Coordinates of C-alpha atoms in Angstrom, one line a residue:
Chain E
M1 CA -15.4 4.3 24.1
L2 CA -15.0 7.9 25.2
R3 CA -18.6 8.6 23.7
F4 CA -19.9 5.4 25.1
L5 CA -18.3 6.4 28.5
A6 CA -19.9 9.6 28.3
V7 CA -23.7 8.4 27.3
R8 CA -23.5 5.6 30.2
F9 CA -22.1 8.2 32.6
G10 CA -25.4 10.5 31.5
R11 CA -27.9 7.9 32.1
A12 CA -26.3 7.3 35.5
L13 CA -26.7 11.0 36.4
L14 CA -30.3 10.8 35.2
T15 CA -31.1 7.6 36.9
V16 CA -29.7 9.6 40.2
A17 CA -31.9 12.4 39.8
L18 CA -34.7 10.6 39.0
V19 CA -34.5 8.7 42.7
V20 CA -33.9 11.8 44.4
T21 CA -36.9 13.5 42.7
F22 CA -39.0 10.6 43.4
A23 CA -38.0 10.5 47.5
F24 CA -38.3 13.8 47.6
V25 CA -41.7 13.9 46.3
V26 CA -43.0 11.1 48.1
L27 CA -41.4 11.9 51.7
R28 CA -42.8 15.5 51.4
L29 CA -46.5 13.8 50.6
S30 CA -46.6 11.3 53.1
G31 CA -46.6 12.8 56.4
D32 CA -45.4 16.3 58.1
P33 CA -41.8 16.2 59.9
A34 CA -43.0 18.8 62.3
T35 CA -45.6 17.1 63.7
L36 CA -43.8 13.7 64.1
I37 CA -39.9 15.2 65.0
L38 CA -41.8 17.8 67.7
G39 CA -44.4 15.5 69.0
P40 CA -48.5 16.1 69.1
E41 CA -48.8 18.1 72.1
V42 CA -46.6 20.9 70.9
P43 CA -48.0 24.5 70.7
P44 CA -48.9 25.9 66.4
E45 CA -46.5 28.6 67.0
A46 CA -43.4 26.0 67.7
I47 CA -44.7 24.1 64.6
R48 CA -44.7 27.4 62.3
A49 CA -41.6 28.4 64.0
F50 CA -40.0 24.8 62.9
R51 CA -41.3 24.7 59.7
E52 CA -40.0 28.3 58.7
S53 CA -36.5 27.3 59.8
W54 CA -36.3 24.3 57.5
G55 CA -37.8 25.9 54.9
L56 CA -41.1 23.8 55.0
D57 CA -43.4 26.5 54.7
E58 CA -42.1 27.5 50.9
P59 CA -44.0 25.6 48.1
L60 CA -43.1 22.5 46.8
W61 CA -41.1 23.4 43.7
R62 CA -39.2 25.7 45.4
Q63 CA -38.1 23.8 48.2
Y64 CA -37.1 21.1 45.4
F65 CA -34.6 23.4 43.4
S66 CA -33.5 24.5 46.2
Y67 CA -32.5 20.9 47.4
F68 CA -31.2 20.6 44.0
G69 CA -29.0 23.6 44.6
A70 CA -27.5 22.6 47.6
I71 CA -26.7 19.1 46.5
A72 CA -25.4 20.7 43.3
S73 CA -23.1 22.8 46.0
G74 CA -22.3 19.3 48.0
D75 CA -24.6 20.3 50.8
L76 CA -26.9 17.8 51.7
G77 CA -28.9 19.4 54.5
N78 CA -28.4 18.6 58.1
S79 CA -30.8 16.3 60.3
M80 CA -33.7 17.7 61.7
R81 CA -33.2 15.3 64.9
D82 CA -29.9 16.3 65.9
G83 CA -29.1 19.0 63.6
R84 CA -25.4 17.5 62.5
P85 CA -25.0 17.5 58.5
A86 CA -26.9 14.4 57.1
L87 CA -23.9 13.3 55.2
E88 CA -21.9 12.9 58.4
L89 CA -24.6 11.1 60.0
V90 CA -24.7 8.5 57.2
A91 CA -21.2 8.1 56.8
D92 CA -20.3 7.3 60.1
R93 CA -22.9 4.1 59.8
I94 CA -21.3 3.0 56.7
P95 CA -18.3 1.1 57.7
A96 CA -20.5 -0.9 59.8
T97 CA -23.0 -1.6 57.0
L98 CA -20.1 -2.8 55.1
A99 CA -18.6 -4.8 57.8
L100 CA -21.4 -6.7 57.1
T101 CA -22.5 -6.6 53.8
V102 CA -18.7 -7.2 52.3
P103 CA -18.0 -10.5 53.8
A104 CA -21.9 -11.7 52.8
L105 CA -21.0 -10.5 49.4
L106 CA -17.6 -12.6 49.4
L107 CA -19.7 -15.5 51.6
K108 CA -22.0 -15.4 48.5
I109 CA -19.3 -15.8 45.7
G110 CA -17.3 -18.0 47.4
I111 CA -20.1 -20.3 48.1
G112 CA -23.0 -19.3 45.5
I113 CA -20.8 -19.6 41.9
P114 CA -18.6 -22.8 43.1
A115 CA -22.0 -24.6 44.1
G116 CA -23.3 -23.6 40.6
V117 CA -20.6 -24.8 38.4
Y118 CA -20.3 -27.6 40.7
A119 CA -24.1 -28.4 40.3
A120 CA -24.4 -27.9 36.3
M121 CA -20.9 -29.8 35.8
H122 CA -23.1 -33.1 37.4
R123 CA -26.5 -32.2 36.4
G124 CA -29.5 -34.3 37.3
G125 CA -27.4 -36.1 40.1
P126 CA -27.6 -36.3 43.7
I127 CA -25.3 -33.3 44.3
D128 CA -26.9 -31.1 41.6
R129 CA -30.3 -32.2 43.2
T130 CA -29.0 -31.6 46.9
V131 CA -27.6 -27.6 45.7
M132 CA -30.6 -27.3 44.2
L133 CA -32.8 -27.9 46.9
V134 CA -30.7 -25.9 49.2
A135 CA -30.7 -22.9 46.8
V136 CA -34.6 -23.0 46.8
A137 CA -34.7 -23.4 50.5
G138 CA -32.3 -20.4 50.8
F139 CA -34.3 -17.8 48.7
T140 CA -37.3 -18.6 49.6
V141 CA -36.7 -18.4 53.4
P142 CA -37.2 -14.3 53.9
S143 CA -34.1 -13.6 55.4
F144 CA -35.8 -12.2 58.7
V145 CA -37.2 -16.2 59.1
L146 CA -33.8 -16.9 58.6
G147 CA -32.1 -14.7 61.2
L148 CA -34.3 -15.4 63.6
V149 CA -34.2 -19.2 62.7
L150 CA -30.6 -18.9 63.3
V151 CA -31.1 -16.6 66.6
M152 CA -33.0 -19.5 67.8
V153 CA -30.3 -21.9 67.4
F154 CA -26.9 -20.5 68.0
S155 CA -28.0 -17.8 70.4
V156 CA -30.7 -18.9 72.3
Q157 CA -30.8 -23.0 72.3
L158 CA -26.5 -23.4 71.8
G159 CA -25.7 -20.0 73.7
W160 CA -22.7 -19.8 71.2
L161 CA -23.2 -16.5 69.4
P162 CA -24.9 -13.4 70.3
S163 CA -28.4 -12.5 69.1
G164 CA -27.7 -8.5 68.3
G165 CA -25.6 -5.6 68.6
R166 CA -22.0 -4.7 67.6
D167 CA -19.6 -5.1 70.6
T168 CA -17.4 -7.9 68.9
W169 CA -16.3 -9.8 66.1
L170 CA -18.6 -12.7 66.8
H171 CA -21.7 -10.3 66.9
A172 CA -21.4 -10.2 63.3
V173 CA -21.3 -13.6 62.5
L174 CA -25.3 -14.5 62.5
P175 CA -26.1 -11.0 60.5
I176 CA -23.3 -12.3 57.7
V177 CA -24.3 -15.8 57.3
T178 CA -28.3 -14.9 57.3
M179 CA -27.4 -12.2 54.7
G180 CA -24.8 -14.7 52.6
V181 CA -26.9 -17.5 52.5
G182 CA -29.8 -16.2 50.6
G183 CA -27.6 -14.6 48.1
A184 CA -25.3 -17.6 47.2
A185 CA -28.2 -19.8 47.0
I186 CA -29.1 -16.9 44.0
L187 CA -26.0 -16.9 43.0
A188 CA -26.3 -20.7 42.6
R189 CA -28.7 -20.8 40.8
F190 CA -28.0 -18.4 38.4
T191 CA -24.9 -19.7 37.8
R192 CA -26.1 -23.4 37.3
S193 CA -28.2 -22.2 34.7
A194 CA -25.3 -20.7 32.9
M195 CA -23.4 -22.7 33.4
I196 CA -25.7 -25.4 31.7
E197 CA -26.3 -23.4 28.6
V198 CA -23.4 -22.9 28.2
L199 CA -21.9 -26.8 28.9
G200 CA -24.9 -27.4 25.9
Q201 CA -23.2 -25.2 22.8
P202 CA -21.4 -26.5 20.0
Y203 CA -18.0 -24.9 21.3
I204 CA -17.8 -26.5 24.2
R205 CA -17.6 -30.2 22.4
T206 CA -15.5 -28.7 19.9
A207 CA -13.0 -28.4 22.8
S208 CA -13.3 -31.7 23.7
A209 CA -12.6 -33.0 19.9
K210 CA -9.8 -31.0 19.7
G211 CA -8.3 -33.0 22.7
V212 CA -8.2 -30.2 25.8
P213 CA -9.3 -32.0 29.1
W214 CA -12.2 -31.6 30.7
G215 CA -11.3 -29.6 33.5
A216 CA -9.3 -27.0 30.7
V217 CA -12.7 -27.2 29.0
I218 CA -14.6 -25.9 32.2
R219 CA -12.3 -23.5 32.9
G220 CA -11.0 -21.9 29.4
H221 CA -13.7 -22.2 27.7
A222 CA -16.7 -22.7 29.7
L223 CA -16.5 -20.4 32.4
P224 CA -15.3 -17.4 30.8
N225 CA -18.6 -17.8 28.6
A226 CA -20.9 -18.3 32.0
A227 CA -19.1 -15.5 33.4
I228 CA -21.4 -13.0 31.6
P229 CA -24.8 -13.4 33.1
T230 CA -23.1 -14.3 36.5
V231 CA -21.5 -11.1 36.3
T232 CA -25.1 -8.9 36.1
I233 CA -25.8 -10.9 39.5
V234 CA -22.8 -9.7 41.3
G235 CA -23.1 -6.4 40.1
F236 CA -26.5 -6.3 41.6
M237 CA -25.3 -7.6 44.7
V238 CA -22.2 -5.0 44.6
G239 CA -25.1 -2.1 44.1
S240 CA -27.0 -3.1 47.1
L241 CA -23.6 -2.9 49.1
I242 CA -24.8 -0.3 51.3
A243 CA -28.6 -0.5 51.4
G244 CA -29.0 -4.2 51.3
A245 CA -28.9 -4.4 55.0
V246 CA -31.8 -2.8 56.0
V247 CA -33.9 -6.2 57.0
V248 CA -31.2 -7.7 58.4
E249 CA -29.7 -4.6 60.7
S250 CA -32.9 -4.3 61.9
V251 CA -33.3 -8.0 62.8
F252 CA -29.6 -8.0 65.1
S253 CA -30.2 -4.3 66.2
W254 CA -26.9 -3.6 64.1
P255 CA -26.0 -0.1 63.7
G256 CA -25.8 0.2 60.4
V257 CA -26.5 2.7 57.6
G258 CA -30.0 0.2 57.2
R259 CA -31.3 1.1 60.3
L260 CA -30.7 4.4 60.2
L261 CA -32.7 4.5 57.4
V262 CA -35.6 2.8 59.0
V263 CA -35.7 5.3 62.0
A264 CA -34.9 8.4 59.6
V265 CA -38.1 7.6 57.8
S266 CA -40.1 6.8 60.5
N267 CA -39.5 10.4 61.9
R268 CA -39.2 12.0 58.3
D269 CA -35.8 13.0 59.3
L270 CA -36.1 14.3 55.2
A271 CA -32.2 15.5 54.6
V272 CA -31.1 12.4 56.2
V273 CA -33.4 9.6 54.3
Q274 CA -32.6 11.7 50.9
T275 CA -28.8 11.0 51.7
I276 CA -29.3 7.8 52.0
L277 CA -31.0 7.3 48.9
L278 CA -29.0 9.0 46.9
L279 CA -25.8 7.1 48.1
V280 CA -28.0 4.2 47.5
A281 CA -28.7 4.9 43.9
A282 CA -25.3 6.4 43.5
T283 CA -23.6 2.9 44.7
M284 CA -26.4 0.9 42.3
V285 CA -25.7 3.0 39.8
T286 CA -22.1 2.6 39.9
A287 CA -22.2 -0.9 40.0
N288 CA -24.0 -0.9 36.6
L289 CA -21.5 0.9 35.3
I290 CA -18.9 -1.2 36.3
V291 CA -20.8 -4.1 35.1
D292 CA -21.5 -2.6 31.5
L293 CA -17.5 -2.1 31.2
L294 CA -17.4 -5.5 32.3
Y295 CA -19.5 -7.2 29.6
G296 CA -17.3 -5.3 27.3
A297 CA -13.8 -6.9 28.8
L298 CA -15.6 -10.2 29.0
D299 CA -17.7 -10.6 25.7
P300 CA -15.6 -9.2 22.3
R301 CA -19.3 -9.1 20.6
M302 CA -20.1 -6.5 23.1
R303 CA -17.2 -4.3 22.3
R304 CA -18.4 -2.2 19.2
G305 CA -21.9 -1.9 20.2
A306 CA -24.8 -4.0 19.0
G307 CA -25.2 -4.4 15.3
Q308 CA -21.9 -4.5 14.6
G309 CA -21.2 -7.7 14.4
A310 CA -21.8 -10.6 11.9
H311 CA -24.5 -11.7 13.8
Chain A
M1 CA -3.2 -53.9 5.7
T2 CA -4.9 -52.9 9.5
P3 CA -7.6 -50.8 8.5
L4 CA -6.6 -47.3 10.4
V5 CA -10.2 -47.5 12.3
A6 CA -12.2 -50.4 12.8
I7 CA -15.7 -50.2 14.2
S8 CA -17.2 -53.2 15.6
G9 CA -20.8 -53.7 16.9
L10 CA -21.3 -50.1 18.0
S11 CA -24.3 -49.8 19.7
V12 CA -25.7 -46.4 21.3
S13 CA -28.7 -45.6 23.1
F14 CA -30.1 -42.7 25.1
D15 CA -32.3 -43.4 28.4
G16 CA -33.3 -46.7 27.0
A17 CA -34.0 -45.1 23.1
A18 CA -31.5 -47.2 20.6
A19 CA -29.7 -44.8 18.4
L20 CA -27.0 -47.1 16.8
H21 CA -27.7 -50.7 16.3
G22 CA -24.7 -52.5 16.2
V23 CA -22.8 -50.7 13.6
D24 CA -19.8 -52.2 11.6
L25 CA -17.9 -49.7 9.4
S26 CA -14.1 -50.0 9.1
L27 CA -11.9 -47.4 7.3
A28 CA -8.2 -47.7 5.3
P29 CA -5.6 -45.2 5.8
G30 CA -6.4 -42.5 3.7
E31 CA -9.4 -43.2 2.8
A32 CA -12.2 -40.8 2.1
L33 CA -15.5 -42.3 3.2
G34 CA -18.9 -40.7 2.7
L35 CA -21.7 -41.1 5.6
V36 CA -24.6 -40.1 4.4
G37 CA -28.4 -40.7 5.5
E38 CA -31.5 -38.7 6.8
S39 CA -31.2 -36.6 10.3
G40 CA -31.3 -38.9 13.3
S41 CA -29.8 -42.2 11.1
G42 CA -26.7 -42.6 13.6
K43 CA -24.2 -40.8 10.7
S44 CA -22.9 -38.4 13.5
V45 CA -23.6 -40.4 16.4
T46 CA -21.3 -43.0 15.4
W47 CA -18.4 -40.9 15.0
L48 CA -18.9 -39.2 18.5
A49 CA -19.5 -42.3 20.1
A50 CA -16.6 -43.4 18.7
L51 CA -14.4 -41.0 20.4
G52 CA -16.3 -40.8 23.2
L53 CA -17.8 -37.0 22.3
L54 CA -21.4 -38.2 23.4
P55 CA -22.8 -36.9 26.9
P56 CA -22.6 -39.1 30.0
H57 CA -26.2 -40.3 29.7
A58 CA -25.8 -42.2 26.6
A59 CA -25.2 -45.9 26.9
V60 CA -22.3 -47.2 24.1
S61 CA -21.0 -50.4 23.8
G62 CA -19.0 -52.4 20.7
S63 CA -15.8 -51.6 19.8
V64 CA -14.1 -49.1 18.0
R65 CA -10.2 -49.8 17.4
L66 CA -7.4 -47.3 16.2
E67 CA -5.0 -48.9 14.4
G68 CA -5.8 -52.0 16.0
A69 CA -5.9 -51.0 19.8
E70 CA -9.1 -50.5 21.1
I71 CA -10.0 -46.5 22.3
L72 CA -14.1 -47.2 23.2
G73 CA -14.1 -46.9 26.8
A74 CA -10.3 -45.5 27.1
P75 CA -9.2 -43.7 30.0
A76 CA -9.9 -39.8 29.5
S77 CA -6.0 -38.8 29.0
T78 CA -5.8 -41.2 26.4
L79 CA -8.8 -40.3 24.7
D80 CA -7.7 -36.6 25.1
R81 CA -3.9 -36.9 23.1
L82 CA -6.5 -38.9 20.2
R83 CA -8.4 -36.2 19.6
G84 CA -7.9 -33.5 17.9
G85 CA -4.2 -35.6 17.3
R86 CA -4.5 -38.5 15.6
V87 CA -8.1 -38.0 15.5
A88 CA -10.0 -34.3 14.0
M89 CA -13.5 -33.4 13.7
I90 CA -15.3 -30.4 12.4
F91 CA -18.6 -29.8 13.0
Q92 CA -21.5 -28.1 11.1
D93 CA -22.1 -25.1 12.3
P94 CA -18.7 -23.2 12.5
A95 CA -20.2 -19.8 13.9
S96 CA -21.2 -21.7 17.2
S97 CA -18.8 -24.3 16.8
L98 CA -15.7 -21.7 17.7
N99 CA -15.9 -20.3 21.1
P100 CA -17.0 -17.0 20.9
V101 CA -15.1 -14.9 23.7
L102 CA -11.6 -16.7 22.2
T103 CA -9.7 -15.6 19.5
I104 CA -9.1 -17.5 16.2
G105 CA -5.4 -17.6 17.0
K106 CA -6.0 -18.6 20.4
Q107 CA -8.3 -21.5 19.8
I108 CA -5.8 -22.9 17.3
G109 CA -3.2 -22.2 19.4
E110 CA -4.6 -24.2 22.3
A111 CA -4.6 -27.2 19.7
L112 CA -1.1 -26.7 18.9
A113 CA -0.2 -26.4 22.5
L114 CA -2.2 -29.8 23.2
H115 CA -0.1 -31.9 20.5
R116 CA 2.6 -30.3 19.1
G117 CA 4.1 -28.8 22.3
L118 CA 4.4 -25.3 20.6
D119 CA 4.4 -22.1 22.4
G120 CA 5.1 -18.2 22.3
R121 CA 6.0 -17.2 18.9
A122 CA 6.3 -20.7 16.8
R123 CA 2.7 -21.2 18.2
M124 CA 1.6 -17.7 16.4
A125 CA 3.7 -18.4 13.6
E126 CA 2.2 -22.3 13.0
A127 CA -1.1 -21.2 13.6
K128 CA -0.5 -18.6 10.9
R129 CA 0.7 -21.1 8.5
L130 CA -2.4 -23.3 8.9
L131 CA -4.7 -20.2 8.2
D132 CA -2.7 -19.7 4.9
L133 CA -2.4 -23.7 3.9
V134 CA -6.7 -23.1 4.6
G135 CA -6.7 -20.2 2.5
M136 CA -8.2 -17.9 4.8
P137 CA -7.5 -14.2 3.4
D138 CA -5.3 -11.8 5.1
S139 CA -4.2 -14.8 7.9
A140 CA -2.2 -12.4 10.3
R141 CA -5.0 -10.0 11.1
R142 CA -7.1 -13.3 11.5
L143 CA -5.3 -14.7 14.2
S144 CA -6.6 -11.8 16.6
A145 CA -10.0 -11.7 15.5
Y146 CA -13.3 -13.0 17.1
P147 CA -15.6 -16.0 15.2
H148 CA -17.9 -13.2 15.3
E149 CA -16.4 -11.0 13.2
L150 CA -15.5 -13.7 10.7
S151 CA -18.3 -15.3 7.9
G152 CA -19.5 -18.9 7.9
G153 CA -17.0 -19.8 5.0
Q154 CA -13.8 -18.1 6.8
N155 CA -15.3 -19.7 10.5
Q156 CA -15.1 -23.3 8.7
R157 CA -11.7 -23.1 7.3
A158 CA -10.6 -21.8 10.8
M159 CA -12.6 -24.8 12.5
I160 CA -10.0 -27.1 9.4
A161 CA -6.8 -25.2 10.3
M162 CA -7.4 -26.1 14.3
A163 CA -8.3 -29.4 13.2
L164 CA -5.1 -29.9 11.0
A165 CA -3.3 -28.0 14.1
G166 CA -2.5 -31.9 15.5
R167 CA -1.5 -33.0 11.8
P168 CA -4.3 -36.0 12.3
D169 CA -4.5 -39.5 10.4
L170 CA -8.1 -38.8 10.4
L171 CA -10.5 -36.1 9.7
I172 CA -13.9 -36.6 10.5
A173 CA -16.0 -33.8 8.4
D174 CA -19.8 -33.9 10.1
E175 CA -21.7 -31.8 7.8
P176 CA -19.2 -29.6 6.9
T177 CA -20.9 -27.4 4.5
T178 CA -24.8 -27.7 5.7
A179 CA -24.7 -24.2 7.0
L180 CA -22.6 -22.2 4.3
D181 CA -23.6 -21.0 1.0
V182 CA -23.5 -22.8 -1.7
T183 CA -20.5 -21.7 -3.8
I184 CA -18.9 -21.7 -0.4
Q185 CA -19.6 -25.2 0.0
A186 CA -18.2 -25.9 -3.2
Q187 CA -14.8 -24.1 -2.0
I188 CA -14.9 -25.8 1.4
L189 CA -15.5 -29.4 -0.1
E190 CA -12.7 -28.5 -2.5
L191 CA -10.3 -27.3 0.2
L192 CA -11.5 -30.9 2.3
A193 CA -10.0 -32.7 -1.0
S194 CA -6.8 -31.0 -1.7
L195 CA -6.0 -30.8 2.0
R196 CA -6.6 -34.7 2.1
K197 CA -4.1 -35.2 -1.2
E198 CA -1.5 -32.9 0.1
T199 CA -1.5 -34.6 4.0
G200 CA -2.3 -38.2 3.1
M201 CA -4.8 -38.2 6.2
A202 CA -8.0 -40.0 5.8
L203 CA -11.5 -38.2 5.4
V204 CA -15.2 -39.2 6.8
L205 CA -17.4 -37.0 5.3
I206 CA -20.7 -37.4 7.3
S207 CA -23.5 -35.6 5.2
H208 CA -27.3 -35.8 4.2
D209 CA -26.3 -34.7 0.5
L210 CA -25.4 -37.3 -1.9
G211 CA -23.8 -35.0 -3.8
V212 CA -21.3 -33.6 -1.9
V213 CA -20.4 -37.0 -0.7
A214 CA -20.1 -38.4 -4.5
E215 CA -17.3 -35.3 -5.4
T216 CA -15.2 -36.3 -2.1
C217 CA -15.1 -40.1 -1.3
D218 CA -14.4 -43.0 -2.7
R219 CA -16.7 -45.1 -0.7
V220 CA -20.1 -44.5 1.0
A221 CA -22.0 -46.0 3.7
V222 CA -25.8 -45.3 3.7
M223 CA -27.0 -45.0 7.0
Y224 CA -30.7 -45.8 8.0
A225 CA -32.5 -45.7 11.8
G226 CA -29.2 -46.0 13.6
R227 CA -27.8 -49.1 10.9
I228 CA -25.9 -49.1 7.5
V229 CA -27.8 -50.3 5.4
E230 CA -25.8 -50.1 2.1
E231 CA -22.2 -49.7 1.4
A232 CA -19.9 -49.5 -1.6
P233 CA -17.7 -47.6 -3.8
A234 CA -19.1 -44.4 -4.5
L235 CA -19.3 -44.6 -8.3
A236 CA -21.2 -48.1 -8.2
L237 CA -23.7 -47.1 -5.7
F238 CA -24.4 -44.4 -7.5
E239 CA -24.7 -46.4 -10.7
A240 CA -26.5 -49.4 -9.2
P241 CA -28.0 -48.8 -5.5
R242 CA -28.8 -52.3 -4.3
H243 CA -30.7 -51.5 -1.4
P244 CA -34.4 -49.9 -1.8
Y245 CA -33.3 -46.9 0.9
A246 CA -29.9 -46.1 -1.4
E247 CA -32.3 -46.2 -4.6
G248 CA -34.8 -43.9 -2.9
L249 CA -31.9 -41.1 -1.8
I250 CA -30.5 -41.1 -5.2
G251 CA -33.7 -40.8 -7.0
A252 CA -34.5 -38.0 -5.5
L253 CA -31.7 -36.2 -6.7
P254 CA -32.0 -33.8 -9.9
L255 CA -30.0 -35.0 -13.1
L256 CA -27.8 -31.9 -14.7
D257 CA -27.9 -33.7 -18.0
G258 CA -29.9 -36.5 -19.6
P259 CA -33.4 -36.2 -19.7
R260 CA -36.1 -34.0 -17.4
R261 CA -37.8 -36.1 -15.1
R262 CA -40.1 -35.9 -12.1
L263 CA -38.0 -36.2 -8.7
T264 CA -39.4 -39.1 -6.6
A265 CA -39.8 -38.7 -2.8
I266 CA -39.2 -41.5 -0.4
P267 CA -42.7 -41.5 1.6
G268 CA -43.0 -41.7 5.2
T269 CA -40.6 -40.6 7.6
V270 CA -37.7 -41.9 9.7
P271 CA -39.4 -44.1 12.7
D272 CA -38.8 -42.7 16.1
P273 CA -36.6 -44.8 17.6
R274 CA -38.9 -45.7 20.8
E275 CA -41.4 -46.9 18.2
A276 CA -39.1 -48.8 15.5
P277 CA -40.8 -51.9 14.0
P278 CA -39.8 -55.1 15.0
G279 CA -38.2 -56.1 10.9
C280 CA -36.3 -53.9 9.2
A281 CA -37.0 -50.0 9.7
F282 CA -37.1 -49.5 6.3
A283 CA -40.0 -52.0 5.6
P284 CA -43.0 -49.2 6.5
R285 CA -41.5 -47.1 3.8
C286 CA -40.2 -49.5 1.3
P287 CA -41.7 -50.1 -2.0
K288 CA -40.7 -53.3 -2.6
A289 CA -41.4 -54.8 1.4
A290 CA -42.8 -57.9 1.9
S291 CA -44.1 -60.3 4.8
A292 CA -40.7 -61.4 5.3
C293 CA -38.9 -57.9 5.9
A294 CA -41.6 -57.2 8.8
G295 CA -40.5 -60.1 10.9
A296 CA -36.7 -60.1 11.2
V297 CA -33.7 -57.3 10.5
P298 CA -31.5 -58.0 7.4
A299 CA -28.2 -58.3 8.1
L300 CA -25.6 -56.7 6.2
T301 CA -24.2 -58.9 3.5
E302 CA -21.9 -59.4 0.6
V303 CA -23.8 -58.5 -2.6
G304 CA -20.8 -58.1 -4.7
P305 CA -17.2 -57.0 -5.1
A306 CA -16.5 -54.9 -1.9
R307 CA -20.3 -54.2 -1.9
R308 CA -22.5 -54.9 1.0
A309 CA -26.4 -54.7 1.6
A310 CA -29.0 -55.0 4.2
C311 CA -31.9 -56.3 2.8
F312 CA -33.5 -59.5 1.8
F313 CA -34.5 -58.9 -1.8
P314 CA -31.3 -56.4 -2.8
L315 CA -32.2 -54.5 -6.7
R316 CA -30.4 -55.5 -9.6
S317 CA -28.5 -53.4 -11.1
T318 CA -30.5 -51.7 -14.6
P319 CA -29.3 -50.4 -17.6
S320 CA -31.3 -47.2 -17.5
R321 CA -29.5 -46.2 -14.1
A322 CA -25.8 -47.3 -15.3
E323 CA -26.1 -44.4 -17.9
R324 CA -26.8 -42.0 -15.1
K325 CA -24.4 -39.3 -14.0
V326 CA -25.0 -38.1 -10.7
T327 CA -23.3 -34.4 -10.2
A328 CA -23.8 -31.9 -7.2

């Protein structure tokens, strides 16, 4: 178990390092922060001075190593725009993003999983077809389109809810719903197919044959098995809690991490972009690690690693 | 004597395609009945339908009485009490018939809780006793094992222990040995036979293997394309089959003693239920088919003491056949 954890943790660190490297290289190849931040009209001396002060005049490999050295000592650099530490800047925005993504995640799980289970239990019937129709619509419509439609209906036409900003809790309703609907649709489809697969297994018939009432067959025999594939998708959703709201935050002018990322990328505010990407990679990798551990808890066949079971 | 189970006119169709055409079958208390036939002949469907275990899109009609009480279409609560209680069923592939995420002890314990109201330590003690009864080695440790940690034979023993948990009057074993090695097959069959002797329960052994049935059962019903085509005491059937299909099945078995001979195969395959011929379903494959066979379905009628066959031209017994001894 300890070895398993050590290997997984090592792999997780490697993944994060790769993401950071990729971000570092792409950002530096895709444009010059000096001209973007200072504007095109500044004299060349100012640009040179800016580059020197941020170390941008050094060769790329030296910048890369000093950057990694700094990360290792906990320094993620400062924003080129206002000089504040990038980590502080990003950390300031995290609560706003979580205020959207956490309720949205609960909405996805709260609607998606029961809808999928219910549809699977009534496979082929009108309920199943309705759920699946809504689910297909839910995940084929991009979130910015759905967001704009919701704004048109609930803000412009009905005037019930604000269309953007973050002043009251009412402002959070539309962005949360926008994110929740798409995710619930994806989760409903996955849960449904996992559940249908499980309900067709011989052990479900065995449970019925020994007199287990149908409700208990679903709860005690089908759900624990269907949970295994479903956890993967939920894990992915947990992993995108920090960065999953880029589009929706932009549509609803929500001052979260996603909007900060958009602004920082267009300004080539290197330290900020890299900090956000590092954070995203870290959450994603952590979520994956938790999913791996959950597999072991949910499925005894995974506990001793592959190749040791009877099958 | 009231039969333990009396099935009459049991018909099943899946989306319009008939899988069973009015099956009549009865079973005395403590009796061992073999049900043989090719895949798709309706052996398993008969008992899954009787216990209400078919998927909801299956249309089931007819009557199934358990000691006189109708159970076909009975409310779910009645069926739940009966399934695993008075009538238990075990299946072909024990590895996939046990829930992979629950321990053996938990799965046996569930049946004990449902049908015997046992809980806590008493439940686990009884589960262990049942595992001992079915010859599970190292039973105490096996209680906390998962199905993937056991062999096929051990899993089938666990399935049987689970089936015995409700002290059933009838155990339906649906191809219990098909997925197992030959040596394990023999052990499981022996176990079923000895358990029947000890507990006095009736046994229905569903198999496509005549040898398996011959060893274990008192009486045999042969099914073909959703109908029973012959029913007879086991020995009498093997000595002198009256239906050409039963004769074909027996002709395909090798003899352990006696002269070497070429095994005969039944030409053709079981008809698709959607394209079943209007008359006798076996007629297209039958060496003795006449024009009458294509016109109407022969009824299952008395052809001797305790023997029934559904054929317009039932076979006469021949001396050479009577000498034959069938062995697995």
